[in-house]
mmCIF file of C-alpha atoms and ligand atoms in Angstrom:
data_model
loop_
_atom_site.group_PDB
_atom_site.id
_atom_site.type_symbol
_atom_site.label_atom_id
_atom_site.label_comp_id
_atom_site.label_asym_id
_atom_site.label_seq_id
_atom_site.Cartn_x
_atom_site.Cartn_y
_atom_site.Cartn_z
ATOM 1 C CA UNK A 1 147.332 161.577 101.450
ATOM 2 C CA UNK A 2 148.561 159.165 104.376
ATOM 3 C CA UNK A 3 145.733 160.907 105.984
ATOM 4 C CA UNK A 4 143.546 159.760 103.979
ATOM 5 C CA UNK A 5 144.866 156.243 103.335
ATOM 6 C CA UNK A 6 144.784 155.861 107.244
ATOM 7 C CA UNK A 7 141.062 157.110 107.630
ATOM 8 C CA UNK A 8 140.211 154.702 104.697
ATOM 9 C CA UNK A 9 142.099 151.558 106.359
ATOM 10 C CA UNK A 10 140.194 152.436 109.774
ATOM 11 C CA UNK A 11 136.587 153.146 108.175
ATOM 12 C CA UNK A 12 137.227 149.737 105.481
ATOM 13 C CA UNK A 13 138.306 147.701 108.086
ATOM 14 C CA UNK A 14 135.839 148.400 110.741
ATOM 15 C CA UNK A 15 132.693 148.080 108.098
ATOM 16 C CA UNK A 16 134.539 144.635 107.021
ATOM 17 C CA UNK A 17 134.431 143.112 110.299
ATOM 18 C CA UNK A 18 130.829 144.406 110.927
ATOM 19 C CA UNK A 19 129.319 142.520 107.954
ATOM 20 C CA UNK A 20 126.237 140.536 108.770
ATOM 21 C CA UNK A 21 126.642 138.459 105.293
ATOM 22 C CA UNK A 22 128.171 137.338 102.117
ATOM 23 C CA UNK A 23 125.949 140.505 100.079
ATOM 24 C CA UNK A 24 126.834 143.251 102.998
ATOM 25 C CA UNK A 25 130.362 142.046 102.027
ATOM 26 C CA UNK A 26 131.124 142.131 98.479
ATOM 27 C CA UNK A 27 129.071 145.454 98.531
ATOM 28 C CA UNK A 28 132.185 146.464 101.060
ATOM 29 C CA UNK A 29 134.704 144.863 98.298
ATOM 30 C CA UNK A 30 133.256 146.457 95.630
ATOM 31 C CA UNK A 31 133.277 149.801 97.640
ATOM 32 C CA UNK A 32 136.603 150.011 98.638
ATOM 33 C CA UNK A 33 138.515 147.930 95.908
ATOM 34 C CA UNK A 34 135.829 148.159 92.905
ATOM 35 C CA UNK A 35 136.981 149.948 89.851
ATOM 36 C CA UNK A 36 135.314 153.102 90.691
ATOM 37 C CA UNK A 37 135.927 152.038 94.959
ATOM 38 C CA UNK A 38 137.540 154.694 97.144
ATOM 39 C CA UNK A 39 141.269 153.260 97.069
ATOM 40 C CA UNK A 40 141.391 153.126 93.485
ATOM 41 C CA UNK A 41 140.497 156.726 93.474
ATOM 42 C CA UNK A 42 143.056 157.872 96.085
ATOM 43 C CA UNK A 43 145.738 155.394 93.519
ATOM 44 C CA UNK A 44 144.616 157.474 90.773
ATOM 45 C CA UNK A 45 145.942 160.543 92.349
ATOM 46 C CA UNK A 46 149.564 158.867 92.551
ATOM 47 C CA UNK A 47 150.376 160.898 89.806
ATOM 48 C CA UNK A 48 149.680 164.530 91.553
ATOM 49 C CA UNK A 49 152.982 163.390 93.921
ATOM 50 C CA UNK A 50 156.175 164.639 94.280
ATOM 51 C CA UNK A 51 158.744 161.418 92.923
ATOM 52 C CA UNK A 52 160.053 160.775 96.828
ATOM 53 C CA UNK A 53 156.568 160.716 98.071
ATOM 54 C CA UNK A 54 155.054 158.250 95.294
ATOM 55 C CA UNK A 55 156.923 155.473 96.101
ATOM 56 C CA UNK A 56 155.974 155.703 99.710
ATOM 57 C CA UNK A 57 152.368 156.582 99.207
ATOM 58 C CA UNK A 58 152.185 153.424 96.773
ATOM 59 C CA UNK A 59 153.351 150.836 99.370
ATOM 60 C CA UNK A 60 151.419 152.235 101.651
ATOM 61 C CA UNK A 61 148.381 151.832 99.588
ATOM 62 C CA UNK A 62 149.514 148.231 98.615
ATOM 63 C CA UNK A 63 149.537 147.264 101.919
ATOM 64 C CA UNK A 64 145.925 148.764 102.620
ATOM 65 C CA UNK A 65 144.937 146.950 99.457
ATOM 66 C CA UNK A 66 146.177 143.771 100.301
ATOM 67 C CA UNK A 67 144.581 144.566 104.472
ATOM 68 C CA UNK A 68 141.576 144.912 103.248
ATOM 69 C CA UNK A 69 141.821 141.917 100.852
ATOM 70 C CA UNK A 70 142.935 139.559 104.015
ATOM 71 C CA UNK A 71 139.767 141.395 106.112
ATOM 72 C CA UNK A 72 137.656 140.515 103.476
ATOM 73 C CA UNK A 73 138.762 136.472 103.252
ATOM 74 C CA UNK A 74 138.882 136.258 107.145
ATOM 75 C CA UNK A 75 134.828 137.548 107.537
ATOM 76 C CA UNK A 76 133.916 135.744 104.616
ATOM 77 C CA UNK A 77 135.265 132.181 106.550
ATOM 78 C CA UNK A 78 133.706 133.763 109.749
ATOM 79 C CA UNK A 79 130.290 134.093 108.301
ATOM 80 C CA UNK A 80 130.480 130.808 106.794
ATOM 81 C CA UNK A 81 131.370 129.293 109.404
ATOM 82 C CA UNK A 82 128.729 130.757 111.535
ATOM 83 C CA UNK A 83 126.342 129.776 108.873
ATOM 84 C CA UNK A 84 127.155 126.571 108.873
ATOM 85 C CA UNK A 85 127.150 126.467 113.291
ATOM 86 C CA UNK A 86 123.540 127.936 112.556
ATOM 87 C CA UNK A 87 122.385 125.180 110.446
ATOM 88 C CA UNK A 88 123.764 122.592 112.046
ATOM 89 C CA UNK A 89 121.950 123.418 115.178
ATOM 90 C CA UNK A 90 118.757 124.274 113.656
ATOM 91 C CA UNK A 91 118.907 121.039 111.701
ATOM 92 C CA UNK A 92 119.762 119.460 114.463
ATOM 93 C CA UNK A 93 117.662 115.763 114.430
ATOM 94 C CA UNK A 94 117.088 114.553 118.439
ATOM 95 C CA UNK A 95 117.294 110.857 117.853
ATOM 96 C CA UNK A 96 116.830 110.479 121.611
ATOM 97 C CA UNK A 97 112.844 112.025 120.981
ATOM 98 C CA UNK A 98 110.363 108.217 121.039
ATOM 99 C CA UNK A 99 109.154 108.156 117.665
ATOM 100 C CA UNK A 100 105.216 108.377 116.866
ATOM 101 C CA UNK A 101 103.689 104.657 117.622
ATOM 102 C CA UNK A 102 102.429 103.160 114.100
ATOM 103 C CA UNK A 103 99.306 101.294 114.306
ATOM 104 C CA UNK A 104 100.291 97.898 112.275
ATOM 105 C CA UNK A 105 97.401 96.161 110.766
ATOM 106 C CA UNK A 106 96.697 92.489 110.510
ATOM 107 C CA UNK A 107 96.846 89.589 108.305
ATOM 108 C CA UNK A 108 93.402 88.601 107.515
ATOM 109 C CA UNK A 109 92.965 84.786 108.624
ATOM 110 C CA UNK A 110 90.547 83.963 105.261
ATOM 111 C CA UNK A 111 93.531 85.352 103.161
ATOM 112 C CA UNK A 112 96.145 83.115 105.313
ATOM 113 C CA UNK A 113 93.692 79.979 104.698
ATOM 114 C CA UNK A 114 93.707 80.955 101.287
ATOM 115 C CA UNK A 115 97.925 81.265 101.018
ATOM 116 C CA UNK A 116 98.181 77.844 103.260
ATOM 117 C CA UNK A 117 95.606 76.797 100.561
ATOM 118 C CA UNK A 118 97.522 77.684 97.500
ATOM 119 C CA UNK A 119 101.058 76.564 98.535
ATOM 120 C CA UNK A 120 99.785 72.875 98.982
ATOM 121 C CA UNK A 121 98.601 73.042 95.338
ATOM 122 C CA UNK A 122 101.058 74.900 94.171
ATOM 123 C CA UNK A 123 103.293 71.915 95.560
ATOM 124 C CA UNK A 124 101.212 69.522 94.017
ATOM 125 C CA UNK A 125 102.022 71.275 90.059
ATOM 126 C CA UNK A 126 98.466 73.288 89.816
ATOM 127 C CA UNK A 127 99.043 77.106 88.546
ATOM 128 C CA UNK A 128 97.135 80.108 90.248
ATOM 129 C CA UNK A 129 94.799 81.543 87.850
ATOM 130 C CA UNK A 130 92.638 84.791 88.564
ATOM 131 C CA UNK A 131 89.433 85.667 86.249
ATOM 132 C CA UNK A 132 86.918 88.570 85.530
ATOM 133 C CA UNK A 133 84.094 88.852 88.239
ATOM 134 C CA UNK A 134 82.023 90.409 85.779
ATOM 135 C CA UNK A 135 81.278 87.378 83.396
ATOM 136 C CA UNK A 136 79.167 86.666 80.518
ATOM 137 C CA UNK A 137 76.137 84.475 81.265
ATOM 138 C CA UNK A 138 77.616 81.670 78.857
ATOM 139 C CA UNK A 139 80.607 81.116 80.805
ATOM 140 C CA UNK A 140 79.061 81.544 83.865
ATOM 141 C CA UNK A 141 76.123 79.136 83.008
ATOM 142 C CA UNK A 142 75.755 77.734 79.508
ATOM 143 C CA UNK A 143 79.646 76.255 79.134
ATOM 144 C CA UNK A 144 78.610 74.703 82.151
ATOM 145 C CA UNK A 145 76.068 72.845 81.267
ATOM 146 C CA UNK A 146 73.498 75.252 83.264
ATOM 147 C CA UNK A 147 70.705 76.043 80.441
ATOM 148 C CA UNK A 148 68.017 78.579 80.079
ATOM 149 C CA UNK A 149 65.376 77.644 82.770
ATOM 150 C CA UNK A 150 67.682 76.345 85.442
ATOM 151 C CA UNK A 151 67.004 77.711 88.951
ATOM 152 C CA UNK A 152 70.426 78.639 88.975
ATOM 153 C CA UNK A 153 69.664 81.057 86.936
ATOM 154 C CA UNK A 154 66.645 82.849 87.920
ATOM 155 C CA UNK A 155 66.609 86.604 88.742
ATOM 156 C CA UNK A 156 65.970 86.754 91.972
ATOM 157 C CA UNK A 157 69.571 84.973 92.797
ATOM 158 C CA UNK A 158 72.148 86.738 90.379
ATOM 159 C CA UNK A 159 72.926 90.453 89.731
ATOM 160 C CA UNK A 160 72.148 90.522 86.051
ATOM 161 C CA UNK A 161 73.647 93.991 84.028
ATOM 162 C CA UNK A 162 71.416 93.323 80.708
ATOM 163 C CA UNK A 163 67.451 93.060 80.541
ATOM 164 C CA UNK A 164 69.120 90.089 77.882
ATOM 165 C CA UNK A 165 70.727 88.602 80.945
ATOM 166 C CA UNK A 166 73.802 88.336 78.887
ATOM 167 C CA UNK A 167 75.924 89.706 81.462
ATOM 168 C CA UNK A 168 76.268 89.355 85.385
ATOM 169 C CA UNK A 169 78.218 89.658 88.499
ATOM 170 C CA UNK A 170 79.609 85.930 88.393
ATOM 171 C CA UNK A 171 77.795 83.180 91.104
ATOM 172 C CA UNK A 172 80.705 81.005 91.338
ATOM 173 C CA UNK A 173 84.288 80.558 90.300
ATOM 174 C CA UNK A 174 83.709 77.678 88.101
ATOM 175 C CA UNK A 175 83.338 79.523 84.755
ATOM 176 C CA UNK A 176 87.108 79.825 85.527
ATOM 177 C CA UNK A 177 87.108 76.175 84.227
ATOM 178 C CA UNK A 178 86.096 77.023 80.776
ATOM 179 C CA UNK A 179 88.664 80.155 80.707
ATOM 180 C CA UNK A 180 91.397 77.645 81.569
ATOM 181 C CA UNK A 181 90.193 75.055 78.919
ATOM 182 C CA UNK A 182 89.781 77.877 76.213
ATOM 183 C CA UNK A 183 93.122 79.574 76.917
ATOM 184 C CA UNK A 184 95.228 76.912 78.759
ATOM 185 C CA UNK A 185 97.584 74.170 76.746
ATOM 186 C CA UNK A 186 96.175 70.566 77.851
ATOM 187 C CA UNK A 187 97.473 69.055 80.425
ATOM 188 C CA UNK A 188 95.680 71.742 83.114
ATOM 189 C CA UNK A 189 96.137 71.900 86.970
ATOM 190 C CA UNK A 190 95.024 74.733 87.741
ATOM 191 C CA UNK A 191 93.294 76.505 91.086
ATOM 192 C CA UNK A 192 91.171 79.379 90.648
ATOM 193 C CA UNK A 193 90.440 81.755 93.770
ATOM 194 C CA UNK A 194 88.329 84.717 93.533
ATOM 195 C CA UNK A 195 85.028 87.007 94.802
ATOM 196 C CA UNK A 196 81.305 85.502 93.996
ATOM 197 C CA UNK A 197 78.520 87.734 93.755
ATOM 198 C CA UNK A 198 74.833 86.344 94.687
ATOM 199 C CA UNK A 199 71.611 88.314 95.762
ATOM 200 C CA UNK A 200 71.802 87.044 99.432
ATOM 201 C CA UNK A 201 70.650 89.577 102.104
ATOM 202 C CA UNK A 202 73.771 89.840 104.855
ATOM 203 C CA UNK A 203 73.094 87.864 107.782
ATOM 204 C CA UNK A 204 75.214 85.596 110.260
ATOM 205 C CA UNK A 205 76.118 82.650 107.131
ATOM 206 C CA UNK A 206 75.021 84.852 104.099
ATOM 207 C CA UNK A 207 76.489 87.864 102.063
ATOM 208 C CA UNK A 208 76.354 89.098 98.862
ATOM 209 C CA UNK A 209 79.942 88.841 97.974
ATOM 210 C CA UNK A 210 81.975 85.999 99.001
ATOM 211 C CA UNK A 211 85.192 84.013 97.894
ATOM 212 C CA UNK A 212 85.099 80.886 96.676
ATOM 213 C CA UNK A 213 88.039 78.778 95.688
ATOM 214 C CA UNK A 214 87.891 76.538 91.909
ATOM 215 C CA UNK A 215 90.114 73.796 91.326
ATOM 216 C CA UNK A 216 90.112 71.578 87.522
ATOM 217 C CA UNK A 217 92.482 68.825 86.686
ATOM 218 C CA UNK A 218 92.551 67.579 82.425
ATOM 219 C CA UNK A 219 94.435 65.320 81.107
ATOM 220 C CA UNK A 220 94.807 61.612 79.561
ATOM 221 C CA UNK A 221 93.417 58.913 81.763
ATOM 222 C CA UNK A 222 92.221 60.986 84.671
ATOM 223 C CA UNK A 223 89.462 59.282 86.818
ATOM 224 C CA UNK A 224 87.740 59.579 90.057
ATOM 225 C CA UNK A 225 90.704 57.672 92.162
ATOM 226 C CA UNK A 226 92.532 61.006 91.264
ATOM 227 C CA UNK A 227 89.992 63.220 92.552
ATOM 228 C CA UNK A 228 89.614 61.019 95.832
ATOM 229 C CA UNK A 229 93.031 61.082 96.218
ATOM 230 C CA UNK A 230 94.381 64.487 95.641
ATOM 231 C CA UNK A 231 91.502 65.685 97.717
ATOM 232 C CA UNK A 232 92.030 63.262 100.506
ATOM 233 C CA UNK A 233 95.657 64.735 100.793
ATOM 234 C CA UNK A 234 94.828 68.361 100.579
ATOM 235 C CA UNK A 235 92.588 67.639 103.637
ATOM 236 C CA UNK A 236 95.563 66.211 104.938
ATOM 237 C CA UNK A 237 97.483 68.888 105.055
ATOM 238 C CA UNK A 238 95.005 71.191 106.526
ATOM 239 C CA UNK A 239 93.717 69.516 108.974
ATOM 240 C CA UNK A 240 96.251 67.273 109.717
ATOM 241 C CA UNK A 241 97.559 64.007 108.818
ATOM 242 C CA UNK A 242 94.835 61.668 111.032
ATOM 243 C CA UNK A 243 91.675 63.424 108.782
ATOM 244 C CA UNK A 244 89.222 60.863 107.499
ATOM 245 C CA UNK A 245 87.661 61.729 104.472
ATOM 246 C CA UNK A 246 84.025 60.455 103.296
ATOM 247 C CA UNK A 247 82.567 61.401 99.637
ATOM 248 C CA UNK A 248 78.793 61.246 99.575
ATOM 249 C CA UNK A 249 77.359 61.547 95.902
ATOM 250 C CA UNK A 250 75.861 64.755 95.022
ATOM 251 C CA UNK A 251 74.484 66.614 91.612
ATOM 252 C CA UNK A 252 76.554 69.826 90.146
ATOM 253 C CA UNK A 253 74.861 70.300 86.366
ATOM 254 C CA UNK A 254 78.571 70.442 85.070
ATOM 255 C CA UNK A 255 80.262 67.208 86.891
ATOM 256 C CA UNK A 256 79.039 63.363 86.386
ATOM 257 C CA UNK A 257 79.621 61.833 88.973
ATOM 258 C CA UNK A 258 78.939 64.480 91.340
ATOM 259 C CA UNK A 259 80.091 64.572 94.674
ATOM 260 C CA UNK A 260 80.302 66.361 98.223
ATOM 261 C CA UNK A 261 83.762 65.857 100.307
ATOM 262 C CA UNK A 262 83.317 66.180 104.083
ATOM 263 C CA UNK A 263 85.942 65.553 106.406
ATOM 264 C CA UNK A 264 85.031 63.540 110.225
ATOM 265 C CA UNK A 265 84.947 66.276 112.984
ATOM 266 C CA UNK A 266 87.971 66.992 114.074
ATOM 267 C CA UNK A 267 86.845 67.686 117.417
ATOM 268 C CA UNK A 268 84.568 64.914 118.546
ATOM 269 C CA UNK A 269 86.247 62.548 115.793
ATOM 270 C CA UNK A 270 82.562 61.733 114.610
ATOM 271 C CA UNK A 271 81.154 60.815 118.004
ATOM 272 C CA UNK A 272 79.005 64.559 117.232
ATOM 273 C CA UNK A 273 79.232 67.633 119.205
ATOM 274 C CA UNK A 274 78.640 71.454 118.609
ATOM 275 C CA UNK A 275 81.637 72.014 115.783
ATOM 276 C CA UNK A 276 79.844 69.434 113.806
ATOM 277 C CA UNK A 277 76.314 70.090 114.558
ATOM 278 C CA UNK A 278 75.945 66.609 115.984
ATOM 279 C CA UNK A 279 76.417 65.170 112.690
ATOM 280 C CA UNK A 280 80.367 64.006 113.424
ATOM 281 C CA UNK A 281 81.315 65.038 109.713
ATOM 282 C CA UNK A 282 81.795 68.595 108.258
ATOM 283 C CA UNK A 283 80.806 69.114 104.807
ATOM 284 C CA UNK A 284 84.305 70.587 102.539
ATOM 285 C CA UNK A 285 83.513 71.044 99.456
ATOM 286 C CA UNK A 286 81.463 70.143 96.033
ATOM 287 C CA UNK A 287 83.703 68.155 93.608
ATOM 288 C CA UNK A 288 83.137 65.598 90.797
ATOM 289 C CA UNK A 289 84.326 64.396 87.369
ATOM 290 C CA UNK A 290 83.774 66.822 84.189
ATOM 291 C CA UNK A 291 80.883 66.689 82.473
ATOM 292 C CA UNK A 292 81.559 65.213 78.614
ATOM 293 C CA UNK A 293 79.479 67.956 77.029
ATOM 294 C CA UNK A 294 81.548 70.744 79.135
ATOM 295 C CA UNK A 295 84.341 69.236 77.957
ATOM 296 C CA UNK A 296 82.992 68.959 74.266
ATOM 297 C CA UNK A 297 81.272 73.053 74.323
ATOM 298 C CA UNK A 298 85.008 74.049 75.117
ATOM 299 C CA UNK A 299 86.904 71.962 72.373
ATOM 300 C CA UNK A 300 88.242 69.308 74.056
ATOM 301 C CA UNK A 301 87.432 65.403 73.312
ATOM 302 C CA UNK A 302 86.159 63.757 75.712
ATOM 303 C CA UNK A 303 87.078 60.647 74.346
ATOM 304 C CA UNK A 304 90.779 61.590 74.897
ATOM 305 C CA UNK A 305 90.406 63.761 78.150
ATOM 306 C CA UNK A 306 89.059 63.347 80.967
ATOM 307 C CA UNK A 307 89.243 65.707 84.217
ATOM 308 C CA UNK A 308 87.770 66.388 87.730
ATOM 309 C CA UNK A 309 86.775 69.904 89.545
ATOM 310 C CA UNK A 310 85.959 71.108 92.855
ATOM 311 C CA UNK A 311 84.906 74.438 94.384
ATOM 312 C CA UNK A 312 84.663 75.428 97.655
ATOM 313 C CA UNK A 313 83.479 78.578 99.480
ATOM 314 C CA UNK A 314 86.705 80.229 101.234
ATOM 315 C CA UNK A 315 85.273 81.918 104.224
ATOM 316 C CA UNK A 316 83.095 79.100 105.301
ATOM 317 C CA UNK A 317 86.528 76.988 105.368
ATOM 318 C CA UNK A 318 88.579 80.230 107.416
ATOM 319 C CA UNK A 319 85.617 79.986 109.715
ATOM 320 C CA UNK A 320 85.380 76.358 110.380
ATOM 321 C CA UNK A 321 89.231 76.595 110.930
ATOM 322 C CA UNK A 322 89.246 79.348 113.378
ATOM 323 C CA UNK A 323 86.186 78.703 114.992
ATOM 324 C CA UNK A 324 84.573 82.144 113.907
ATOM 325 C CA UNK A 325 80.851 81.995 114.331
ATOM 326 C CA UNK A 326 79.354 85.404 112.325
ATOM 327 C CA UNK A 327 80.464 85.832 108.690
ATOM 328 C CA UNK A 328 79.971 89.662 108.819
ATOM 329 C CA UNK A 329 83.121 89.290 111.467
ATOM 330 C CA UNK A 330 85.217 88.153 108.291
ATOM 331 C CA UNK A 331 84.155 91.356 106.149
ATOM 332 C CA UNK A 332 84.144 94.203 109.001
ATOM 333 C CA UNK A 333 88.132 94.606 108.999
ATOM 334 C CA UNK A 334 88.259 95.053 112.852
ATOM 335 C CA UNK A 335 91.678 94.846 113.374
ATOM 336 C CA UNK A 336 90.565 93.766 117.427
ATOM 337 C CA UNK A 337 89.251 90.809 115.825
ATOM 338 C CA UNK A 338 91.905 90.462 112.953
ATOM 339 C CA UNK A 339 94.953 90.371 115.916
ATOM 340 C CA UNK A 340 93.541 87.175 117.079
ATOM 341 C CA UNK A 341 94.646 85.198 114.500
HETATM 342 N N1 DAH B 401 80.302 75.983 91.662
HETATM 343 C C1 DAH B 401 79.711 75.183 92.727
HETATM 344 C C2 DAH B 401 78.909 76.074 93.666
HETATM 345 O O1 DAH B 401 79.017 77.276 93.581
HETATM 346 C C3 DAH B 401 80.776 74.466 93.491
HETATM 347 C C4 DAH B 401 81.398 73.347 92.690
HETATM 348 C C5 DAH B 401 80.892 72.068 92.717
HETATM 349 C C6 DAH B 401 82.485 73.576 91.882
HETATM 350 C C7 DAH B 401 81.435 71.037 92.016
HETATM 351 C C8 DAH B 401 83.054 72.535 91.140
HETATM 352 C C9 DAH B 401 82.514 71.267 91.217
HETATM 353 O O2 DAH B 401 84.098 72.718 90.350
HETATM 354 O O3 DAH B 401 83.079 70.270 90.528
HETATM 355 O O4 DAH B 401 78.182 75.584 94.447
#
């Protein structure tokens, strides 16, 4: 029987230390110390010995037991170990390797004319509104005092949806102005920037879709002086503090007085010159005081409000700023062309 326990130890032992893994080794365990494992087998013939040899026999068996137990406990930390050496190597992150190059894109300078645009107003109290660009033809016309048989509205400018003409790709931002005075609690500053749709074929100063910028003021006792002068100092502040301001009377079916703002070149200071076209002023923008019966379709008395708008196209302004001379350059994303702003 020592025999035996001694070939056992060797053969146990051996196998332990020659595990590749956690399974390999609790096969082993179960093998040699298991309930039905070889060294419970040679304990269960204790009872064929003499009573000298027993005692013997079982200490000797105790300390195989307790051999193979500390085998066992020593690979399994090994293997873990080794595991873990494994890993961490394969795992392993180089933070020495460059990393890939991202492409960054660009702020686009009509959107950065349109921020600079927004923060002066915002300054001045006036709220950001945004508005559907699919629009009924009463807000987009009618409300504003643009009826049936106006050149505005013929077919061959607007992208109608309906035979009916009852719907359409808006032309302009203004029908934001009767959104505001339908929804919005009087007083109203508000500034309203967004895409217009009109059947232009894309050349160097025309596209189809383009941005224009709506601004409305109501309230109690609001005149023309307010118009001049809010206007004045938004030109101010984006071309800088020296701009002279002219306003030359104009027709817009939905204003009365009607008006155009330009502002003196700010290149040849109105001597003329090729920024200017030889004029020496650069028109802005179309402005003028609400029409009474806009004011009156939308539910407000004009007896008791008054209010001025304007409206302005955006990418004509971001290309008079930077100097860009081909609209399509503003739509065509080139970020070559984008980084030089
Ligand atoms: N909606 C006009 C256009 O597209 C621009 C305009 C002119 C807007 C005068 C206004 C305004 O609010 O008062 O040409």
């Amino acid at each position: 029987m020592k025999e035996l326990l001694r070939e056992l130890r060797g053969r146990a032992l051996s196998a332990i230390e020659k595990a590749e893994n956690a399974e390999a080794l609790e096969a082993l365990r179960v093998q040699y110390l298991g309930k039905k494992g070889e060294l419970t087998a040679v304990l269960k013939q204790m009872g064929k010995l003499s009573a000298e040899e027993r005692p013997v026999m079982g200490q000797l068996a105790n300390e195989l037991r307790s051999a193979v137990e500390k085998t066992l406990e020593q690979r399994r930390t090994a293997l873990a170990e080794a595991l873990l050496q494994r890993r961490l190597r394969d795992e392993a992150v180089d933070v020495t390797i460059p990393g890939e190059p991202h492409r960054m894109g660009h702020r686009h300078p009509m959107y950065a004319v349109l921020d600079e645009i927004k923060q002066i107003f915002i300054g001045m109290g006036f709220e950001i509104l945004d508005g559907p660009e699919v629009e009924q033809s009463v807000y987009n016309f009618d409300k504003l005092n643009t009826d049936e048989g106006h050149p505005a509205r013929e077919w061959s400018d607007t992208f109608y949806f309906a035979e009916d003409s009852s719907r359409l790709l808006r032309t302009q931002t203004s029908p934001m102005q009767i959104h505001a005075m339908e929804t919005r609690p009087l007083p109203i500053r508000m500034v309203a920037p967004g895409r217009v749709y009109r059947k232009d074929e894309v050349d160097a100063t025309h596209s189809p879709m383009f941005h224009q910028v709506e601004g409305m003021v109501i309230d109690k006792g609001v005149t023309m002086a307010d118009l001049k002068g809010t206007l004045d100092q938004v030109a101010k502040r984006l071309y800088g503090e020296g701009t002279v301001t002219r306003f030359r009377p104009h027709h817009f079916p939905f204003t009365e007085p009607s008006c155009e703002m330009d502002i003196q070149c700010y290149k040849c200071h109105g001597a003329g010159c090729p920024t200017c076209k030889g004029e020496g002023w650069i028109e802005l923008l179309g402005a003028g005081m609400i029409h009474p019966r806009v004011l009156r379709m939308s539910g407000i008395d004009p007896d008791v409000y008054s209010g001025w708008a304007f409206g302005f196209g955006l990418e004509r302004m971001a290309m008079g700023r930077f100097k860009i001379g081909d609209l399509r350059l503003i739509f065509e994303n080139d970020v070559r062309f984008l980084e030089q702003f």
